[in-house]
């Protein structure tokens, strides 16, 4: 929303109220609006102001202001554009980041607004309609530099302008020639080809030919001969002479700018935030980049003086025209600025709405009002949730397959491999997780990654790979399991050995020990029971809990929990132990025994940990040549930025995706996980991203919907042959039909209730797509100070040969089956067993003697199926349905009905 500064130019009225670009130009010392039809056309003799407004998924609109100065613009227009950019910032509430752009040396962020490029026009901008003059087509020679954002510059039309390092475009009346220097990169050639196509479409209405010329090719092609004829015939291009440039001083300097515009040294290299006073302006000199930091208690006049002083500093220092200037207001510092300061505090201001909505609901509930909290943001699964799941427990160099009942129970001291296979378009797709328990030891974590790599290779290598650490699980992980119980302790040999070495007690769960479980989830298709520390401080009024003691079972219902939580609680009691007969207590009415088991009553939390706002994703390209590791952001990214020679990281804040191009120089997905860890350590955005953030690795041509949802995805572009340049050239020459394009289509969020095919599970809850409500689980293993830091440091191990012919046997100590045959349906087994119960020839007893409260109970019966001893008539009278119908119900629902009739 535009706030409008009273002294701002009226032309800025209403600026920034809508997302997108707004452009103004200095014309006759006035600011005039540039119509959308002229966006991207910049005249070298003019100065412009460009406002880009973005609206994130959560939060207020964000603004970037750029003032662009053409290389032939006069000083008066340039200075006026600078002043007006500051006025626009004030009109928007002094909450913009400002950039100075010089024609031909623009920042990549600025160029990302105008794809594929900016080609400056000669002359000055005129807002009045100009009648075109008839003249012959002017031949131009352009150079294209950059493998992401392309800098296009017109150079003298001469053979001496050509070199072996760059890509050139010769624009003639009948043809557009693309000349690629022999030392230019594939990515540079591909981007230059986009520019050549842009020139063809805009300058020639698409009617001319586009020809590619390779450096060194000079015979055998009429197009090659025609190209060189424009330069008077072929002659060798001289080799470039290395420039003898004296390296500049790379030290970082901070200057204070006084109100008269004079600069005073403030500090060198070792800088900290305390040096920046809120009523002053400063310049940070980083050689090729200069920052002006303006305290929020400075006036517009002081800011104008500071900006002018820095621009004069650049001119007097004879700095390169490529020196970038960025102007920042206190509180809006970019990650590129903060990186030069030691330990810049990472303070995330809570959003008032996010912070307040839960508190208000909690206050009203405590006063007895039935207030519904605003719903959490919906989670849309993106992939088919009708798949099948396999789980293996890691134990050193062996892995053990788990039965269907066991695979819903994980231990914090162990590591697991989880393979989820789901139907795609025309074939099955796989996501393979490594789940690392918070208390697991480093040896098992390393082995888990090795086993993960082995299973991926056995699935032809096109599976999506994910690494998940306990308590940082993504929503999809829980939806895949539906029901999950996480116990304390572990079963692995290395975990047991660690306990012995540390002389620690083994707290691995068993039914004889006291235990406390927190119940969480969003519905009956996403619920978990997490064993927590056996102390009252583990309680939270917003959750329900199960307390297991030696004499009885308590279910504790928090005062701020919902009916949905109660429904999940009932279900999870049965999942942990179906024979339990719990005593239900509400918060505030606990018996003494309850607190005794928890070591006495103490303070505990009331509200759930609030989830942060959903941030927009950022895309980065990784430069990993010769052991170097550099990260560069790609602004305003699209699918076309996924170039096949590169490794990219899509940072979605709560999880990251590593994308591997088919021609990327990366040795498999294990190395990709290592790169992801380095990326997390680098924390490019300065957001304090956790080293335990979930990591997904996807490969080109096999991108799952959970990745493609962040793009406007065109599946015809995936799986094309050749490098980036060859692919684009094939498209331009109409050879797309020869390329191998996948037939998969974008997957829409699927509801199990409407799926016509064989469903693995049936949705039983109206809350099936709500976001996971689980809080961050406090505490980590004392022996694992940095659980994710060294996990990938070991060399890649040889792929193990696993037995693919043995049946999946839970009793097998070491080997496992990795075949892709569907796992037998648990629901089918239950139905079969229950039909057997219905058909059993059992003695008949009256209802009154079968109940758990009977004064004359029947002895010698199976107490887990009291209802089976009822006559057909009495069964239908009590339950309102036939026995066969009853036994087709889910087990939890059977037990709930039996409880209401005192038969359970």
Short mmCIF file of N, CA and C in Angstrom, two decimals, residues 126-277:
data_model
loop_
_atom_site.label_atom_id
_atom_site.label_comp_id
_atom_site.label_asym_id
_atom_site.label_seq_id
_atom_site.Cartn_x
_atom_site.Cartn_y
_atom_site.Cartn_z
N UNK A 126 11.37 9.76 -25.37
CA UNK A 126 10.39 10.81 -25.65
C UNK A 126 9.00 10.22 -25.44
N UNK A 127 8.23 10.85 -24.57
CA UNK A 127 6.90 10.33 -24.26
C UNK A 127 5.89 10.61 -25.36
N UNK A 128 6.21 11.54 -26.25
CA UNK A 128 5.31 11.86 -27.35
C UNK A 128 5.46 10.82 -28.46
N UNK A 129 4.36 10.56 -29.15
CA UNK A 129 4.37 9.58 -30.22
C UNK A 129 5.28 10.05 -31.35
N UNK A 130 6.22 9.22 -31.72
CA UNK A 130 7.16 9.55 -32.77
C UNK A 130 6.81 8.80 -34.05
N UNK A 131 6.84 9.51 -35.17
CA UNK A 131 6.59 8.86 -36.46
C UNK A 131 7.88 8.25 -36.97
N UNK A 132 7.87 6.97 -37.27
CA UNK A 132 9.11 6.33 -37.74
C UNK A 132 9.58 6.90 -39.06
N UNK A 133 10.89 7.03 -39.15
CA UNK A 133 11.48 7.53 -40.39
C UNK A 133 11.92 6.36 -41.25
N UNK A 134 11.68 6.47 -42.55
CA UNK A 134 12.11 5.43 -43.47
C UNK A 134 13.62 5.48 -43.63
N UNK A 135 14.25 4.39 -43.31
CA UNK A 135 15.70 4.33 -43.49
C UNK A 135 16.12 2.88 -43.63
N UNK A 136 17.29 2.68 -44.17
CA UNK A 136 17.79 1.33 -44.35
C UNK A 136 18.12 0.71 -43.01
N UNK A 137 18.05 -0.63 -42.97
CA UNK A 137 18.28 -1.34 -41.72
C UNK A 137 19.74 -1.19 -41.32
N UNK A 138 19.95 -0.77 -40.09
CA UNK A 138 21.30 -0.54 -39.59
C UNK A 138 21.88 -1.84 -39.04
N UNK A 139 22.98 -2.28 -39.61
CA UNK A 139 23.64 -3.48 -39.13
C UNK A 139 24.31 -3.18 -37.78
N UNK A 140 24.12 -4.12 -36.83
CA UNK A 140 24.70 -3.92 -35.50
C UNK A 140 25.44 -5.19 -35.07
N UNK A 141 26.51 -4.98 -34.32
CA UNK A 141 27.25 -6.09 -33.71
C UNK A 141 27.11 -5.97 -32.20
N UNK A 142 26.58 -7.02 -31.59
CA UNK A 142 26.31 -7.01 -30.15
C UNK A 142 27.12 -8.11 -29.48
N UNK A 143 27.59 -7.83 -28.29
CA UNK A 143 28.25 -8.86 -27.49
C UNK A 143 27.34 -9.27 -26.34
N UNK A 144 27.32 -10.57 -26.04
CA UNK A 144 26.47 -11.11 -24.98
C UNK A 144 27.36 -11.77 -23.92
N UNK A 145 27.24 -11.31 -22.68
CA UNK A 145 28.04 -11.86 -21.60
C UNK A 145 27.13 -12.26 -20.44
N UNK A 146 27.42 -13.42 -19.87
CA UNK A 146 26.63 -13.89 -18.72
C UNK A 146 25.98 -15.22 -19.00
N UNK A 147 26.05 -16.13 -18.02
CA UNK A 147 25.44 -17.45 -18.20
C UNK A 147 24.08 -17.54 -17.52
N UNK A 148 23.66 -16.48 -16.82
CA UNK A 148 22.34 -16.44 -16.18
C UNK A 148 21.57 -15.24 -16.68
N UNK A 149 21.95 -14.05 -16.18
CA UNK A 149 21.40 -12.81 -16.70
C UNK A 149 22.38 -12.30 -17.76
N UNK A 150 21.89 -11.90 -18.91
CA UNK A 150 22.76 -11.58 -20.04
C UNK A 150 22.93 -10.06 -20.17
N UNK A 151 24.19 -9.62 -20.18
CA UNK A 151 24.50 -8.23 -20.48
C UNK A 151 24.74 -8.12 -21.98
N UNK A 152 23.92 -7.34 -22.64
CA UNK A 152 24.04 -7.15 -24.09
C UNK A 152 24.53 -5.73 -24.35
N UNK A 153 25.57 -5.61 -25.16
CA UNK A 153 26.15 -4.30 -25.43
C UNK A 153 26.54 -4.21 -26.90
N UNK A 154 26.23 -3.08 -27.50
CA UNK A 154 26.64 -2.87 -28.89
C UNK A 154 28.10 -2.48 -28.92
N UNK A 155 28.86 -3.12 -29.82
CA UNK A 155 30.29 -2.84 -29.97
C UNK A 155 30.53 -2.39 -31.41
N UNK A 156 31.66 -1.76 -31.67
CA UNK A 156 31.94 -1.30 -33.04
C UNK A 156 31.86 -2.45 -34.03
N UNK A 157 31.24 -2.16 -35.17
CA UNK A 157 31.08 -3.18 -36.20
C UNK A 157 32.41 -3.35 -36.92
N UNK A 158 33.24 -4.22 -36.31
CA UNK A 158 34.59 -4.42 -36.82
C UNK A 158 35.08 -5.80 -36.42
N UNK A 159 35.94 -6.37 -37.28
CA UNK A 159 36.52 -7.67 -36.98
C UNK A 159 37.27 -7.63 -35.65
N UNK A 160 37.88 -6.51 -35.32
CA UNK A 160 38.68 -6.41 -34.09
C UNK A 160 37.82 -6.51 -32.83
N UNK A 161 36.50 -6.34 -32.97
CA UNK A 161 35.62 -6.46 -31.81
C UNK A 161 35.40 -7.92 -31.41
N UNK A 162 35.62 -8.84 -32.37
CA UNK A 162 35.41 -10.26 -32.08
C UNK A 162 36.54 -10.83 -31.23
N UNK A 163 36.22 -11.80 -30.41
CA UNK A 163 37.24 -12.51 -29.64
C UNK A 163 36.80 -13.95 -29.43
N UNK A 164 37.66 -14.74 -28.80
CA UNK A 164 37.39 -16.17 -28.61
C UNK A 164 36.62 -16.46 -27.33
N UNK A 165 36.45 -15.48 -26.46
CA UNK A 165 35.86 -15.73 -25.14
C UNK A 165 34.37 -15.47 -25.05
N UNK A 166 33.85 -14.61 -25.92
CA UNK A 166 32.47 -14.15 -25.80
C UNK A 166 31.60 -14.67 -26.94
N UNK A 167 30.32 -14.38 -26.81
CA UNK A 167 29.35 -14.72 -27.85
C UNK A 167 28.86 -13.41 -28.46
N UNK A 168 28.74 -13.37 -29.81
CA UNK A 168 28.37 -12.15 -30.52
C UNK A 168 27.14 -12.40 -31.38
N UNK A 169 26.38 -11.34 -31.57
CA UNK A 169 25.22 -11.38 -32.47
C UNK A 169 25.42 -10.32 -33.54
N UNK A 170 25.39 -10.75 -34.79
CA UNK A 170 25.44 -9.83 -35.92
C UNK A 170 24.02 -9.71 -36.46
N UNK A 171 23.43 -8.53 -36.30
CA UNK A 171 22.04 -8.30 -36.68
C UNK A 171 22.01 -7.57 -38.01
N UNK A 172 21.60 -8.30 -39.08
CA UNK A 172 21.52 -7.71 -40.42
C UNK A 172 20.07 -7.69 -40.89
N UNK A 173 19.84 -7.11 -42.04
CA UNK A 173 18.48 -6.96 -42.54
C UNK A 173 17.82 -8.29 -42.83
N UNK A 174 18.58 -9.28 -43.29
CA UNK A 174 17.98 -10.55 -43.71
C UNK A 174 18.25 -11.71 -42.77
N UNK A 175 19.31 -11.60 -41.95
CA UNK A 175 19.68 -12.70 -41.08
C UNK A 175 20.20 -12.18 -39.74
N UNK A 176 20.01 -13.02 -38.73
CA UNK A 176 20.63 -12.77 -37.43
C UNK A 176 21.65 -13.88 -37.21
N UNK A 177 22.94 -13.51 -37.09
CA UNK A 177 24.02 -14.47 -36.93
C UNK A 177 24.42 -14.53 -35.45
N UNK A 178 24.59 -15.75 -34.96
CA UNK A 178 25.09 -15.96 -33.61
C UNK A 178 26.48 -16.57 -33.72
N UNK A 179 27.51 -15.81 -33.30
CA UNK A 179 28.89 -16.27 -33.37
C UNK A 179 29.37 -16.62 -31.96
N UNK A 180 29.76 -17.88 -31.74
CA UNK A 180 30.18 -18.35 -30.42
C UNK A 180 31.68 -18.50 -30.36
N UNK A 181 32.34 -17.72 -29.50
CA UNK A 181 33.77 -17.87 -29.30
C UNK A 181 34.10 -19.25 -28.78
N UNK A 182 35.24 -19.79 -29.19
CA UNK A 182 35.57 -21.18 -28.85
C UNK A 182 35.74 -21.39 -27.35
N UNK A 183 36.01 -20.32 -26.58
CA UNK A 183 36.17 -20.44 -25.14
C UNK A 183 34.93 -20.02 -24.36
N UNK A 184 33.87 -19.70 -25.06
CA UNK A 184 32.62 -19.34 -24.36
C UNK A 184 31.97 -20.60 -23.81
N UNK A 185 31.19 -20.44 -22.74
CA UNK A 185 30.57 -21.61 -22.10
C UNK A 185 29.27 -21.98 -22.79
N UNK A 186 28.84 -23.22 -22.55
CA UNK A 186 27.59 -23.71 -23.11
C UNK A 186 26.42 -22.83 -22.66
N UNK A 187 26.42 -22.47 -21.36
CA UNK A 187 25.33 -21.66 -20.82
C UNK A 187 25.28 -20.28 -21.47
N UNK A 188 26.46 -19.70 -21.71
CA UNK A 188 26.50 -18.38 -22.37
C UNK A 188 25.94 -18.46 -23.78
N UNK A 189 26.26 -19.53 -24.48
CA UNK A 189 25.74 -19.69 -25.85
C UNK A 189 24.22 -19.87 -25.84
N UNK A 190 23.74 -20.63 -24.86
CA UNK A 190 22.29 -20.86 -24.77
C UNK A 190 21.55 -19.56 -24.48
N UNK A 191 22.08 -18.75 -23.55
CA UNK A 191 21.44 -17.47 -23.23
C UNK A 191 21.51 -16.51 -24.41
N UNK A 192 22.66 -16.49 -25.11
CA UNK A 192 22.79 -15.62 -26.28
C UNK A 192 21.81 -16.04 -27.38
N UNK A 193 21.53 -17.33 -27.47
CA UNK A 193 20.56 -17.80 -28.46
C UNK A 193 19.17 -17.25 -28.15
N UNK A 194 18.83 -17.13 -26.85
CA UNK A 194 17.56 -16.50 -26.47
C UNK A 194 17.52 -15.04 -26.94
N UNK A 195 18.66 -14.36 -26.81
CA UNK A 195 18.73 -12.96 -27.24
C UNK A 195 18.56 -12.87 -28.76
N UNK A 196 19.23 -13.75 -29.48
CA UNK A 196 19.11 -13.75 -30.95
C UNK A 196 17.67 -13.98 -31.38
N UNK A 197 16.98 -14.90 -30.70
CA UNK A 197 15.58 -15.16 -31.01
C UNK A 197 14.73 -13.93 -30.68
N UNK A 198 15.04 -13.26 -29.58
CA UNK A 198 14.32 -12.04 -29.19
C UNK A 198 14.48 -10.96 -30.26
N UNK A 199 15.70 -10.80 -30.78
CA UNK A 199 15.94 -9.81 -31.84
C UNK A 199 15.17 -10.19 -33.10
N UNK A 200 15.17 -11.46 -33.41
CA UNK A 200 14.44 -11.93 -34.60
C UNK A 200 12.95 -11.61 -34.49
N UNK A 201 12.36 -11.86 -33.34
CA UNK A 201 10.93 -11.64 -33.16
C UNK A 201 10.57 -10.16 -33.09
N UNK A 202 11.40 -9.36 -32.42
CA UNK A 202 11.05 -7.96 -32.19
C UNK A 202 11.52 -7.01 -33.28
N UNK A 203 12.68 -7.28 -33.87
CA UNK A 203 13.21 -6.38 -34.89
C UNK A 203 12.85 -6.81 -36.31
N UNK A 204 12.51 -8.08 -36.47
CA UNK A 204 12.25 -8.60 -37.81
C UNK A 204 10.88 -9.27 -37.92
N UNK A 205 10.06 -9.12 -36.89
CA UNK A 205 8.72 -9.75 -36.87
C UNK A 205 8.79 -11.25 -37.12
N UNK A 206 9.91 -11.87 -36.76
CA UNK A 206 10.06 -13.32 -36.89
C UNK A 206 10.29 -13.81 -38.29
N UNK A 207 10.51 -12.90 -39.26
CA UNK A 207 10.57 -13.32 -40.66
C UNK A 207 11.97 -13.58 -41.18
N UNK A 208 13.00 -13.25 -40.42
CA UNK A 208 14.37 -13.45 -40.93
C UNK A 208 14.91 -14.80 -40.47
N UNK A 209 16.06 -15.21 -40.99
CA UNK A 209 16.71 -16.46 -40.61
C UNK A 209 17.62 -16.22 -39.40
N UNK A 210 17.77 -17.27 -38.60
CA UNK A 210 18.69 -17.21 -37.47
C UNK A 210 19.74 -18.27 -37.72
N UNK A 211 21.02 -17.85 -37.77
CA UNK A 211 22.11 -18.73 -38.15
C UNK A 211 23.14 -18.77 -37.03
N UNK A 212 23.66 -19.97 -36.73
CA UNK A 212 24.71 -20.10 -35.71
C UNK A 212 26.05 -20.37 -36.39
N UNK A 213 27.08 -19.66 -35.90
CA UNK A 213 28.43 -19.78 -36.46
C UNK A 213 29.37 -20.18 -35.33
N UNK A 214 30.16 -21.23 -35.55
CA UNK A 214 31.15 -21.66 -34.56
C UNK A 214 32.49 -21.01 -34.85
N UNK A 215 33.14 -20.57 -33.80
CA UNK A 215 34.47 -19.99 -33.91
C UNK A 215 35.43 -21.04 -34.50
N UNK A 216 36.14 -20.66 -35.57
CA UNK A 216 37.08 -21.57 -36.21
C UNK A 216 36.51 -22.24 -37.44
N UNK A 217 35.18 -22.16 -37.62
CA UNK A 217 34.57 -22.76 -38.80
C UNK A 217 34.49 -21.70 -39.90
N UNK A 218 35.16 -21.93 -41.03
CA UNK A 218 35.18 -20.89 -42.06
C UNK A 218 35.02 -21.43 -43.48
N UNK A 219 34.77 -22.73 -43.63
CA UNK A 219 34.56 -23.28 -44.97
C UNK A 219 33.39 -24.25 -44.93
N UNK A 220 32.84 -24.54 -46.11
CA UNK A 220 31.86 -25.59 -46.25
C UNK A 220 30.45 -25.19 -45.91
N UNK A 221 30.18 -23.95 -45.66
CA UNK A 221 28.83 -23.52 -45.30
C UNK A 221 28.61 -22.12 -45.85
N UNK A 222 27.56 -21.96 -46.63
CA UNK A 222 27.29 -20.65 -47.25
C UNK A 222 27.02 -19.58 -46.20
N UNK A 223 26.35 -19.98 -45.08
CA UNK A 223 26.07 -19.01 -44.01
C UNK A 223 27.36 -18.50 -43.38
N UNK A 224 28.35 -19.39 -43.25
CA UNK A 224 29.64 -18.98 -42.68
C UNK A 224 30.32 -17.98 -43.61
N UNK A 225 30.30 -18.28 -44.89
CA UNK A 225 30.90 -17.35 -45.85
C UNK A 225 30.20 -16.00 -45.85
N UNK A 226 28.86 -16.02 -45.74
CA UNK A 226 28.12 -14.76 -45.71
C UNK A 226 28.45 -13.95 -44.46
N UNK A 227 28.61 -14.65 -43.32
CA UNK A 227 28.95 -13.95 -42.07
C UNK A 227 30.28 -13.22 -42.22
N UNK A 228 31.30 -13.93 -42.72
CA UNK A 228 32.62 -13.30 -42.81
C UNK A 228 32.68 -12.24 -43.90
N UNK A 229 31.76 -12.34 -44.88
CA UNK A 229 31.75 -11.33 -45.94
C UNK A 229 31.42 -9.94 -45.39
N UNK A 230 30.67 -9.87 -44.30
CA UNK A 230 30.35 -8.57 -43.69
C UNK A 230 31.61 -7.92 -43.10
N UNK A 231 32.62 -8.75 -42.83
CA UNK A 231 33.86 -8.23 -42.26
C UNK A 231 34.99 -8.20 -43.30
N UNK A 232 34.61 -8.31 -44.58
CA UNK A 232 35.60 -8.23 -45.65
C UNK A 232 36.31 -9.54 -45.92
N UNK A 233 35.72 -10.66 -45.49
CA UNK A 233 36.33 -11.97 -45.69
C UNK A 233 36.95 -12.51 -44.43
N UNK A 234 37.21 -13.82 -44.44
CA UNK A 234 37.72 -14.47 -43.24
C UNK A 234 39.17 -14.09 -42.98
N UNK A 235 39.47 -13.89 -41.72
CA UNK A 235 40.85 -13.73 -41.25
C UNK A 235 40.88 -14.20 -39.81
N UNK A 236 41.98 -14.81 -39.37
CA UNK A 236 42.03 -15.32 -38.00
C UNK A 236 41.80 -14.22 -36.96
N UNK A 237 41.11 -14.60 -35.89
CA UNK A 237 40.91 -13.67 -34.78
C UNK A 237 42.12 -13.79 -33.86
N UNK A 238 42.77 -12.68 -33.54
CA UNK A 238 43.96 -12.78 -32.67
C UNK A 238 43.59 -13.27 -31.28
N UNK A 239 44.53 -13.97 -30.68
CA UNK A 239 44.32 -14.46 -29.31
C UNK A 239 44.33 -13.29 -28.35
N UNK A 240 43.52 -13.42 -27.31
CA UNK A 240 43.41 -12.33 -26.33
C UNK A 240 44.70 -12.24 -25.51
N UNK A 241 45.14 -11.02 -25.31
CA UNK A 241 46.31 -10.78 -24.48
C UNK A 241 45.84 -10.59 -23.04
N UNK A 242 46.37 -11.37 -22.09
CA UNK A 242 45.92 -11.20 -20.70
C UNK A 242 46.17 -9.79 -20.21
N UNK A 243 45.17 -9.22 -19.60
CA UNK A 243 45.29 -7.86 -19.09
C UNK A 243 46.12 -7.85 -17.82
N UNK A 244 47.01 -6.87 -17.72
CA UNK A 244 47.88 -6.75 -16.55
C UNK A 244 47.21 -5.84 -15.53
N UNK A 245 46.25 -6.41 -14.82
CA UNK A 245 45.51 -5.63 -13.85
C UNK A 245 46.10 -5.82 -12.47
N UNK A 246 46.34 -4.71 -11.81
CA UNK A 246 46.83 -4.77 -10.44
C UNK A 246 45.68 -5.11 -9.52
N UNK A 247 45.80 -6.15 -8.72
CA UNK A 247 44.68 -6.50 -7.84
C UNK A 247 44.37 -5.36 -6.89
N UNK A 248 43.10 -5.10 -6.76
CA UNK A 248 42.67 -4.01 -5.89
C UNK A 248 42.70 -4.43 -4.43
N UNK A 249 42.72 -3.42 -3.57
CA UNK A 249 42.70 -3.68 -2.13
C UNK A 249 41.36 -4.30 -1.76
N UNK A 250 41.39 -5.53 -1.25
CA UNK A 250 40.15 -6.24 -0.97
C UNK A 250 39.65 -6.03 0.46
N UNK A 251 40.29 -5.14 1.22
CA UNK A 251 39.85 -4.93 2.59
C UNK A 251 38.51 -4.20 2.60
N UNK A 252 37.74 -4.45 3.64
CA UNK A 252 36.42 -3.85 3.78
C UNK A 252 36.54 -2.61 4.68
N UNK A 253 35.99 -1.49 4.23
CA UNK A 253 36.11 -0.24 4.98
C UNK A 253 34.72 0.33 5.25
N UNK A 254 34.52 0.82 6.45
CA UNK A 254 33.27 1.47 6.84
C UNK A 254 33.53 2.96 7.09
N UNK A 255 32.71 3.83 6.45
CA UNK A 255 32.85 5.28 6.61
C UNK A 255 31.56 5.86 7.18
N UNK A 256 31.72 6.84 8.06
CA UNK A 256 30.58 7.63 8.51
C UNK A 256 30.45 8.84 7.59
N UNK A 257 29.21 9.16 7.17
CA UNK A 257 28.96 10.31 6.28
C UNK A 257 28.27 11.38 7.12
N UNK A 258 28.92 12.54 7.26
CA UNK A 258 28.29 13.59 8.07
C UNK A 258 27.25 14.34 7.26
N UNK A 259 26.58 15.29 7.88
CA UNK A 259 25.46 16.00 7.23
C UNK A 259 25.93 16.90 6.09
N UNK A 260 27.24 17.19 6.02
CA UNK A 260 27.78 17.98 4.91
C UNK A 260 28.28 17.08 3.76
N UNK A 261 28.16 15.77 3.93
CA UNK A 261 28.56 14.85 2.87
C UNK A 261 30.02 14.46 2.89
N UNK A 262 30.71 14.66 4.02
CA UNK A 262 32.11 14.26 4.13
C UNK A 262 32.21 12.87 4.74
N UNK A 263 33.20 12.11 4.29
CA UNK A 263 33.37 10.72 4.72
C UNK A 263 34.50 10.63 5.74
N UNK A 264 34.23 9.93 6.84
CA UNK A 264 35.23 9.73 7.89
C UNK A 264 35.36 8.22 8.16
N UNK A 265 36.60 7.70 8.17
CA UNK A 265 36.78 6.26 8.44
C UNK A 265 36.22 5.88 9.80
N UNK A 266 35.55 4.74 9.83
CA UNK A 266 34.91 4.26 11.06
C UNK A 266 35.48 2.92 11.50
N UNK A 267 35.85 2.07 10.54
CA UNK A 267 36.37 0.76 10.90
C UNK A 267 36.83 0.00 9.67
N UNK A 268 37.63 -1.04 9.90
CA UNK A 268 38.16 -1.86 8.82
C UNK A 268 37.94 -3.34 9.13
N UNK A 269 37.55 -4.10 8.14
CA UNK A 269 37.46 -5.56 8.20
C UNK A 269 36.61 -6.09 9.35
N UNK A 270 37.09 -6.01 10.59
CA UNK A 270 36.34 -6.54 11.73
C UNK A 270 35.23 -5.56 12.10
N UNK A 271 34.06 -5.78 11.55
CA UNK A 271 32.93 -4.88 11.77
C UNK A 271 31.84 -5.57 12.57
N UNK A 272 31.05 -4.79 13.29
CA UNK A 272 29.89 -5.32 13.99
C UNK A 272 28.75 -4.32 13.92
N UNK A 273 27.57 -4.78 14.16
CA UNK A 273 26.35 -3.99 14.00
C UNK A 273 26.34 -2.77 14.93
N UNK A 274 27.00 -2.88 16.08
CA UNK A 274 26.97 -1.78 17.05
C UNK A 274 27.64 -0.52 16.51
N UNK A 275 28.44 -0.65 15.44
CA UNK A 275 29.09 0.53 14.84
C UNK A 275 28.09 1.43 14.12
N UNK A 276 26.92 0.89 13.79
CA UNK A 276 25.93 1.63 13.00
C UNK A 276 24.94 2.30 13.94
N UNK A 277 24.98 3.63 14.00
CA UNK A 277 24.08 4.40 14.87
C UNK A 277 22.84 4.81 14.09
#
